[in-house]
Amino acid sequence: MWGALLRRGVGGGGLRCLSSGGPPWSQVVSEAEKIVGYPTSFMSLRCLLSDELSNIAMQVRKLVGTKHPLLDTARGFVYDSRNNLQMRGLVVLLISKAAGPSTADLSFQHDMVSGIYSSQRSLAEITELIHTAFLVHRGIVNIGELKSCDGPLKDMQFGNKMAVLSGDFLLANACTSLAQLQNTKVVELISSAIGDLVQGIYYENSKSSEENCLTDDIGISRWKEQVFLRHSALLAKSCQAAMELAKHSAEIQDMAFQYGKHMSMSHKLHSDLQPFVKETSSDTMAFSLNSAPAILHQEFRGREAWLKQIRELQEAIKAGKGVTSAIDLCRCHGNRALAALERFPPSEARDALANIVYAVTRFP
């Protein structure tokens, strides 16, 4: 279905086809951070070191010894090589540098550092703060489903309060910084991305009790709509907003949006595929029945056959067409992201953006 696009790759401009592979993710991120000027793990440092958040961090220590998910989220802020929590801000900075200043308005070039406007750096921080706020909010647990081994009830209730308050604090900081950009279109774009996130998470939470049960018969098109809301809208609209801040044309803004959308779709597909493509994966390795390979497998097999196979699902997916089709789809979105990059002039930043795509479309 998507094989033809994979074989064609993208033309001109020197970006290589996905089939030729690329460097591993950790190397890609390290090289990209050098291009934008600093490690993006420090992007939100001013906020994270504020008195208010330091207070919150001290309170979160009270949860040590429990299984409250807010602890895992906090650890992820310090180091998370697999999920790279700061990836969104890094992409915003890279695409800002790749596009450069707009030829329509060169009056603000004095405000650029390493080829990036200060407003674009602020936008990258805002993007990370919004993403972090939603991660923290997702650390709220259902008190009614707790087990005694999770920790004392009062500690789990306290953890929920901390997740709500600290997530709200981060989101409020992001909204304040967004208003300070004084660009109505950018405010509209990022606000709509927050709305998309809320809508996507609402749907996800409404199905959370069914996570290890049968999926709805939604099909891959509906899956892509939901993934866009939860995982792609913020990055896609932030990339577009970065172009608006530099006064680039509507065409360049759309190409930035397309890169952000399709790269993040590839990233999600790559994550969904890990339980099925890792050479070291075991039969007990956790995977979601709402993941792309599972849904594509269901489409190929038919709903009735899928229901019969549910108890041996992981092996069935490995042996069926769901995995290969999901890999194809991942690389299809990757190629679309690369095609969007063709509108940007060759540069180190563009190469770094391409390497991010190559990294999230690499499979054993």
Coordinates of N, CA and C in Angstrom, one line a residue, residues 40-227:
T40 N 18.9 20.6 25.0 CA 17.5 21.1 25.2 C 16.9 20.6 26.5
S41 N 17.7 19.7 27.2 CA 17.2 19.2 28.5 C 17.2 20.4 29.5
F42 N 17.9 21.5 29.2 CA 17.9 22.7 30.0 C 17.0 23.7 29.5
M43 N 16.1 23.4 28.5 CA 15.2 24.4 27.9 C 14.3 25.0 28.9
S44 N 13.8 24.2 29.8 CA 12.8 24.7 30.8 C 13.5 25.0 32.2
L45 N 14.8 25.2 32.2 CA 15.5 25.2 33.4 C 15.1 26.4 34.3
R46 N 14.8 27.6 33.7 CA 14.4 28.7 34.5 C 13.1 28.4 35.3
C47 N 12.2 27.7 34.6 CA 10.9 27.4 35.3 C 11.2 26.3 36.3
L48 N 12.0 25.2 35.9 CA 12.1 24.1 36.8 C 12.9 24.5 38.1
L49 N 13.7 25.6 38.0 CA 14.5 26.0 39.2 C 13.8 27.1 40.0
S50 N 12.6 27.4 39.6 CA 11.8 28.5 40.3 C 11.5 28.0 41.7
D51 N 11.3 29.0 42.6 CA 11.0 28.7 44.0 C 9.8 27.8 44.1
E52 N 8.7 28.1 43.3 CA 7.5 27.4 43.4 C 7.7 25.9 43.0
L53 N 8.4 25.7 41.9 CA 8.6 24.3 41.5 C 9.6 23.5 42.4
S54 N 10.6 24.2 42.9 CA 11.5 23.6 43.9 C 10.7 23.1 45.1
N55 N 9.7 23.9 45.5 CA 8.8 23.5 46.6 C 8.0 22.2 46.2
I56 N 7.5 22.2 45.0 CA 6.8 21.0 44.5 C 7.7 19.8 44.5
A57 N 8.9 20.0 44.0 CA 9.9 18.8 44.0 C 10.1 18.3 45.4
M58 N 10.2 19.2 46.4 CA 10.4 18.7 47.7 C 9.2 17.9 48.2
Q59 N 8.0 18.3 47.8 CA 6.8 17.6 48.3 C 6.7 16.2 47.6
V60 N 7.1 16.2 46.3 CA 7.1 14.9 45.6 C 7.9 13.8 46.2
R61 N 9.0 14.2 46.9 CA 9.8 13.3 47.6 C 9.1 12.4 48.6
K62 N 7.9 13.0 49.1 CA 7.1 12.2 50.1 C 6.5 11.0 49.5
L63 N 6.5 10.9 48.1 CA 5.9 9.8 47.4 C 6.9 8.6 47.3
V64 N 8.1 8.8 47.6 CA 9.1 7.7 47.5 C 8.7 6.5 48.3
G65 N 8.7 5.4 47.7 CA 8.3 4.2 48.4 C 6.9 3.7 48.0
T66 N 6.2 4.6 47.2 CA 4.9 4.3 46.7 C 5.1 4.0 45.2
K67 N 4.0 3.6 44.5 CA 4.0 3.4 43.1 C 3.3 4.4 42.3
H68 N 3.2 5.6 42.9 CA 2.5 6.7 42.2 C 3.3 7.1 40.9
P69 N 2.6 7.2 39.8 CA 3.2 7.4 38.5 C 3.9 8.8 38.4
L70 N 3.6 9.7 39.3 CA 4.2 11.0 39.3 C 5.7 10.9 39.6
L71 N 6.1 9.9 40.3 CA 7.6 9.6 40.6 C 8.3 9.3 39.3
D72 N 7.7 8.4 38.5 CA 8.3 8.0 37.2 C 8.4 9.2 36.3
T73 N 7.4 10.1 36.3 CA 7.4 11.2 35.4 C 8.6 12.2 35.9
A74 N 8.7 12.3 37.2 CA 9.8 13.2 37.7 C 11.2 12.6 37.3
R75 N 11.3 11.3 37.4 CA 12.6 10.7 37.0 C 12.9 11.0 35.5
G76 N 11.8 10.9 34.7 CA 12.0 11.1 33.3 C 12.5 12.5 32.9
F77 N 12.2 13.5 33.8 CA 12.7 14.9 33.5 C 14.2 14.9 33.7
V78 N 14.8 14.1 34.5 CA 16.2 14.1 34.8 C 16.9 13.3 33.7
Y79 N 16.4 12.2 33.3 CA 17.1 11.4 32.3 C 16.1 10.3 31.7
D80 N 15.9 10.4 30.4 CA 15.0 9.4 29.8 C 15.5 9.3 28.3
S81 N 16.5 8.4 28.1 CA 17.1 8.2 26.8 C 16.2 7.6 25.8
R82 N 15.2 6.9 26.3 CA 14.4 6.2 25.3 C 13.3 7.1 24.7
N83 N 12.6 7.9 25.6 CA 11.5 8.7 25.1 C 11.9 10.1 24.8
N84 N 13.1 10.6 25.3 CA 13.6 11.9 25.0 C 12.5 13.0 25.2
L85 N 12.2 13.3 26.4 CA 11.1 14.2 26.7 C 11.3 15.5 26.1
Q86 N 12.5 16.0 25.8 CA 12.7 17.3 25.3 C 12.8 17.3 23.7
M87 N 12.4 16.3 23.1 CA 12.5 16.2 21.6 C 11.7 17.3 20.9
R88 N 10.5 17.6 21.4 CA 9.6 18.6 20.7 C 10.3 20.0 20.6
G89 N 10.8 20.5 21.7 CA 11.5 21.8 21.7 C 12.7 21.7 20.7
L90 N 13.4 20.6 20.7 CA 14.6 20.5 19.8 C 14.2 20.6 18.4
V91 N 13.1 20.0 18.0 CA 12.6 20.0 16.6 C 12.2 21.4 16.2
V92 N 11.5 22.1 17.2 CA 11.1 23.5 16.9 C 12.4 24.4 16.6
L93 N 13.4 24.2 17.4 CA 14.6 25.0 17.2 C 15.3 24.6 15.9
L94 N 15.4 23.4 15.6 CA 16.0 22.9 14.4 C 15.3 23.4 13.1
I95 N 14.0 23.4 13.1 CA 13.2 23.8 11.9 C 13.3 25.3 11.8
S96 N 13.4 26.0 13.0 CA 13.6 27.5 12.9 C 14.9 27.8 12.3
K97 N 16.0 27.1 12.6 CA 17.3 27.3 12.1 C 17.3 26.9 10.6
A98 N 16.7 25.8 10.3 CA 16.7 25.3 8.9 C 16.0 26.3 7.9
A99 N 14.9 27.0 8.4 CA 14.2 27.9 7.6 C 15.0 29.2 7.5
G100 N 15.6 29.6 8.6 CA 16.4 30.9 8.6 C 15.4 32.1 8.6
P101 N 15.9 33.3 8.4 CA 15.1 34.5 8.4 C 14.3 34.6 7.1
S102 N 13.1 35.2 7.2 CA 12.3 35.4 6.0 C 12.8 36.5 5.1
T103 N 12.8 36.3 3.8 CA 13.3 37.4 2.9 C 12.3 38.5 2.9
A104 N 11.0 38.3 3.4 CA 10.0 39.3 3.4 C 10.3 40.4 4.5
D105 N 11.0 40.0 5.5 CA 11.2 41.0 6.6 C 12.6 40.7 7.3
L106 N 13.6 41.5 7.0 CA 14.9 41.2 7.5 C 15.3 42.2 8.6
S107 N 14.3 42.9 9.1 CA 14.5 44.0 10.1 C 14.8 43.4 11.5
F108 N 14.5 42.1 11.8 CA 14.7 41.6 13.1 C 15.9 40.6 13.2
Q109 N 16.8 40.6 12.1 CA 17.9 39.7 12.1 C 18.9 39.9 13.3
H110 N 18.9 41.2 13.8 CA 19.8 41.4 14.9 C 19.4 40.7 16.2
D111 N 18.1 40.2 16.2 CA 17.6 39.4 17.3 C 17.9 37.9 17.2
M112 N 18.7 37.5 16.2 CA 19.0 36.1 16.0 C 20.3 35.7 16.7
V113 N 20.2 34.5 17.3 CA 21.4 33.9 17.9 C 21.6 32.5 17.3
S114 N 22.7 32.2 16.7 CA 22.9 30.9 16.0 C 21.8 30.6 15.0
G115 N 21.3 31.7 14.3 CA 20.3 31.5 13.3 C 18.9 31.3 13.8
I116 N 18.6 31.5 15.1 CA 17.3 31.3 15.6 C 16.9 32.6 16.4
Y117 N 15.7 33.1 16.1 CA 15.1 34.2 16.8 C 14.9 33.9 18.3
S118 N 15.0 34.9 19.2 CA 14.7 34.7 20.6 C 13.2 34.3 20.8
S119 N 12.3 34.8 20.0 CA 10.9 34.4 20.1 C 10.7 32.9 19.7
Q120 N 11.5 32.4 18.8 CA 11.4 31.0 18.5 C 12.0 30.1 19.6
R121 N 13.0 30.6 20.3 CA 13.5 29.9 21.4 C 12.5 29.8 22.5
S122 N 11.8 31.0 22.7 CA 10.7 31.0 23.7 C 9.6 30.0 23.4
L123 N 9.3 30.0 22.1 CA 8.3 29.0 21.6 C 8.7 27.6 21.9
A124 N 10.0 27.3 21.7 CA 10.4 25.9 22.0 C 10.2 25.6 23.5
E125 N 10.5 26.5 24.3 CA 10.3 26.3 25.8 C 8.9 26.2 26.1
I126 N 8.0 27.0 25.4 CA 6.6 26.9 25.7 C 6.1 25.5 25.3
T127 N 6.5 25.0 24.1 CA 6.1 23.7 23.6 C 6.5 22.6 24.6
E128 N 7.7 22.7 25.2 CA 8.1 21.7 26.2 C 7.3 21.8 27.5
L129 N 7.0 23.0 27.9 CA 6.3 23.2 29.1 C 4.9 22.6 29.0
I130 N 4.2 22.8 27.8 CA 2.9 22.3 27.6 C 3.0 20.8 27.6
H131 N 3.9 20.2 26.9 CA 4.1 18.7 26.9 C 4.3 18.2 28.3
T132 N 5.2 18.9 29.0 CA 5.5 18.4 30.4 C 4.3 18.5 31.3
A133 N 3.5 19.6 31.2 CA 2.3 19.8 32.0 C 1.4 18.6 31.8
F134 N 1.2 18.2 30.5 CA 0.2 17.1 30.2 C 0.8 15.8 30.7
L135 N 2.1 15.6 30.7 CA 2.7 14.4 31.2 C 2.5 14.3 32.7
V136 N 2.6 15.4 33.4 CA 2.4 15.5 34.9 C 0.9 15.2 35.2
H137 N 0.0 15.8 34.4 CA -1.4 15.6 34.6 C -1.8 14.1 34.4
R138 N -1.1 13.4 33.5 CA -1.4 12.0 33.3 C -1.0 11.1 34.4
G139 N -0.2 11.7 35.4 CA 0.2 11.0 36.6 C -0.9 10.8 37.6
I140 N -2.1 11.2 37.3 CA -3.2 11.1 38.3 C -3.8 9.7 38.2
V141 N -3.9 9.0 39.3 CA -4.4 7.6 39.4 C -5.8 7.6 39.8
N142 N -6.5 6.5 39.4 CA -7.8 6.2 39.9 C -7.8 5.6 41.3
I143 N -8.2 6.3 42.2 CA -8.1 5.9 43.6 C -8.9 4.6 43.8
G144 N -10.0 4.5 43.1 CA -10.9 3.3 43.3 C -10.2 2.0 42.8
E145 N -9.2 2.1 42.0 CA -8.5 0.9 41.4 C -7.2 0.5 42.1
L146 N -6.9 1.3 43.2 CA -5.6 1.0 43.8 C -5.6 -0.3 44.6
K147 N -4.3 -0.8 44.7 CA -4.1 -2.0 45.5 C -3.2 -1.7 46.7
S148 N -3.2 -2.5 47.7 CA -2.5 -2.2 48.9 C -1.0 -2.0 48.6
C149 N -0.5 -2.8 47.6 CA 0.9 -2.7 47.3 C 1.3 -1.4 46.6
D150 N 0.4 -0.6 46.2 CA 0.7 0.7 45.5 C 1.1 1.7 46.5
G151 N 0.7 1.6 47.7 CA 1.1 2.6 48.7 C 0.0 3.0 49.6
P152 N 0.2 3.7 50.7 CA -0.9 4.2 51.6 C -1.8 5.1 50.8
L153 N -3.1 5.0 51.1 CA -4.1 5.7 50.4 C -3.9 7.2 50.5
K154 N -3.5 7.7 51.7 CA -3.3 9.1 51.9 C -2.1 9.7 51.0
D155 N -1.1 8.8 50.8 CA 0.0 9.2 49.9 C -0.4 9.3 48.5
M156 N -1.2 8.3 48.1 CA -1.7 8.3 46.7 C -2.6 9.5 46.4
Q157 N -3.4 9.9 47.4 CA -4.3 11.0 47.2 C -3.4 12.3 47.2
F158 N -2.4 12.3 48.0 CA -1.5 13.5 48.0 C -0.8 13.6 46.6
G159 N -0.4 12.4 46.1 CA 0.3 12.4 44.8 C -0.6 13.0 43.7
N160 N -1.9 12.6 43.8 CA -2.9 13.2 42.8 C -3.0 14.7 42.9
K161 N -3.0 15.2 44.1 CA -3.1 16.7 44.3 C -1.8 17.3 43.7
M162 N -0.7 16.7 43.9 CA 0.6 17.3 43.4 C 0.6 17.3 41.9
A163 N 0.1 16.2 41.3 CA 0.0 16.1 39.8 C -0.8 17.2 39.2
V164 N -2.0 17.4 39.9 CA -2.9 18.5 39.4 C -2.3 19.9 39.5
L165 N -1.7 20.2 40.7 CA -1.2 21.5 41.0 C 0.0 21.8 40.2
S166 N 1.0 20.8 40.1 CA 2.2 21.1 39.4 C 2.0 21.1 37.9
G167 N 1.1 20.3 37.4 CA 0.7 20.4 36.0 C 0.1 21.7 35.6
D168 N -0.8 22.2 36.5 CA -1.5 23.5 36.3 C -0.4 24.6 36.3
F169 N 0.5 24.5 37.2 CA 1.6 25.5 37.3 C 2.4 25.6 36.0
L170 N 2.8 24.5 35.5 CA 3.6 24.5 34.2 C 2.7 25.0 33.1
L171 N 1.5 24.7 33.0 CA 0.6 25.1 31.9 C 0.4 26.6 32.0
A172 N 0.2 27.1 33.3 CA 0.0 28.6 33.4 C 1.3 29.3 33.0
N173 N 2.5 28.8 33.3 CA 3.7 29.4 32.9 C 3.8 29.5 31.3
A174 N 3.4 28.4 30.7 CA 3.4 28.3 29.3 C 2.5 29.3 28.6
C175 N 1.3 29.4 29.2 CA 0.3 30.4 28.7 C 0.8 31.8 28.9
T176 N 1.4 32.1 30.0 CA 1.9 33.5 30.2 C 3.0 33.8 29.2
S177 N 3.9 32.9 29.0 CA 5.0 33.1 28.0 C 4.4 33.2 26.6
L178 N 3.4 32.4 26.3 CA 2.8 32.5 25.0 C 2.2 33.9 24.7
A179 N 1.5 34.5 25.7 CA 1.0 35.8 25.6 C 2.0 36.8 25.3
Q180 N 3.2 36.6 25.9 CA 4.3 37.6 25.8 C 4.9 37.6 24.4
L181 N 4.7 36.6 23.6 CA 5.1 36.6 22.2 C 4.4 37.6 21.4
Q182 N 3.2 38.0 21.8 CA 2.4 39.1 21.2 C 2.2 38.8 19.7
N183 N 1.8 37.6 19.4 CA 1.5 37.2 18.0 C 0.2 36.5 18.1
T184 N -0.9 37.1 17.6 CA -2.2 36.5 17.7 C -2.3 35.2 17.0
K185 N -1.7 35.0 15.8 CA -1.8 33.7 15.1 C -1.1 32.6 15.9
V186 N 0.0 32.9 16.5 CA 0.8 31.9 17.2 C 0.0 31.5 18.5
V187 N -0.6 32.5 19.1 CA -1.5 32.2 20.3 C -2.6 31.2 19.9
E188 N -3.2 31.6 18.7 CA -4.3 30.7 18.2 C -3.9 29.3 17.9
L189 N -2.7 29.2 17.2 CA -2.2 27.9 16.9 C -1.9 27.0 18.1
I190 N -1.2 27.6 19.1 CA -0.8 26.8 20.2 C -2.0 26.5 21.1
S191 N -2.9 27.4 21.2 CA -4.2 27.2 22.0 C -5.0 26.0 21.4
S192 N -5.0 26.0 20.0 CA -5.8 24.9 19.4 C -5.0 23.6 19.6
A193 N -3.7 23.6 19.7 CA -2.9 22.4 19.9 C -3.3 21.9 21.3
I194 N -3.4 22.8 22.3 CA -3.8 22.4 23.7 C -5.2 21.7 23.6
G195 N -6.1 22.3 22.9 CA -7.4 21.8 22.7 C -7.4 20.4 22.1
D196 N -6.5 20.2 21.1 CA -6.3 18.9 20.5 C -5.8 17.8 21.5
L197 N -4.9 18.2 22.3 CA -4.3 17.4 23.4 C -5.4 16.9 24.3
V198 N -6.2 17.9 24.8 CA -7.3 17.6 25.7 C -8.3 16.6 25.1
Q199 N -8.6 16.9 23.9 CA -9.6 16.0 23.2 C -9.0 14.6 23.0
G200 N -7.8 14.5 22.6 CA -7.1 13.2 22.4 C -7.0 12.4 23.7
I201 N -6.6 13.1 24.8 CA -6.4 12.4 26.1 C -7.8 12.0 26.7
Y202 N -8.8 12.8 26.4 CA -10.1 12.5 26.9 C -10.6 11.2 26.3
Y203 N -10.3 11.0 25.0 CA -10.7 9.8 24.3 C -9.9 8.6 24.9
E204 N -8.6 8.9 25.1 CA -7.7 7.8 25.6 C -8.1 7.4 27.0
N205 N -8.5 8.3 27.8 CA -8.9 8.0 29.2 C -10.2 7.3 29.2
S206 N -11.1 7.6 28.3 CA -12.4 6.9 28.3 C -12.2 5.5 27.9
K207 N -11.1 5.1 27.3 CA -10.8 3.7 26.9 C -9.8 3.1 27.8
S208 N -9.3 3.8 28.8 CA -8.2 3.3 29.6 C -8.5 2.0 30.3
S209 N -9.7 1.8 30.7 CA -10.1 0.6 31.4 C -10.1 -0.6 30.4
E210 N -10.1 -0.3 29.1 CA -10.1 -1.4 28.1 C -8.8 -1.6 27.5
E211 N -7.7 -1.0 28.1 CA -6.4 -1.0 27.4 C -5.9 -2.4 27.2
N212 N -6.2 -3.3 28.1 CA -5.8 -4.7 27.9 C -6.9 -5.6 27.5
C213 N -8.0 -5.0 27.0 CA -9.1 -5.8 26.4 C -9.2 -5.5 24.9
L214 N -10.2 -6.0 24.3 CA -10.4 -5.8 22.9 C -10.5 -4.4 22.4
T215 N -9.9 -4.0 21.3 CA -10.0 -2.7 20.8 C -11.4 -2.5 20.1
D216 N -11.8 -1.3 20.0 CA -12.9 -1.0 19.2 C -12.5 -1.2 17.8
D217 N -13.5 -1.5 16.9 CA -13.2 -1.7 15.5 C -13.1 -0.4 14.8
I218 N -11.9 0.4 15.1 CA -11.8 1.7 14.6 C -11.1 1.8 13.3
G219 N -10.2 0.9 12.9 CA -9.5 1.0 11.7 C -8.3 1.9 11.8
I220 N -7.4 1.8 10.8 CA -6.2 2.6 10.9 C -6.4 4.1 10.6
S221 N -7.5 4.5 9.9 CA -7.7 5.9 9.6 C -8.1 6.6 10.9
R222 N -9.0 5.9 11.7 CA -9.4 6.5 12.9 C -8.3 6.6 13.9
W223 N -7.5 5.5 13.9 CA -6.3 5.5 14.8 C -5.4 6.7 14.5
K224 N -5.2 7.0 13.2 CA -4.3 8.1 12.8 C -4.9 9.4 13.3
E225 N -6.2 9.6 13.2 CA -6.8 10.8 13.7 C -6.6 11.0 15.2
Q226 N -6.7 9.9 16.0 CA -6.5 9.9 17.4 C -5.1 10.2 17.8
V227 N -4.1 9.6 17.0 CA -2.7 9.8 17.3 C -2.3 11.2 17.0

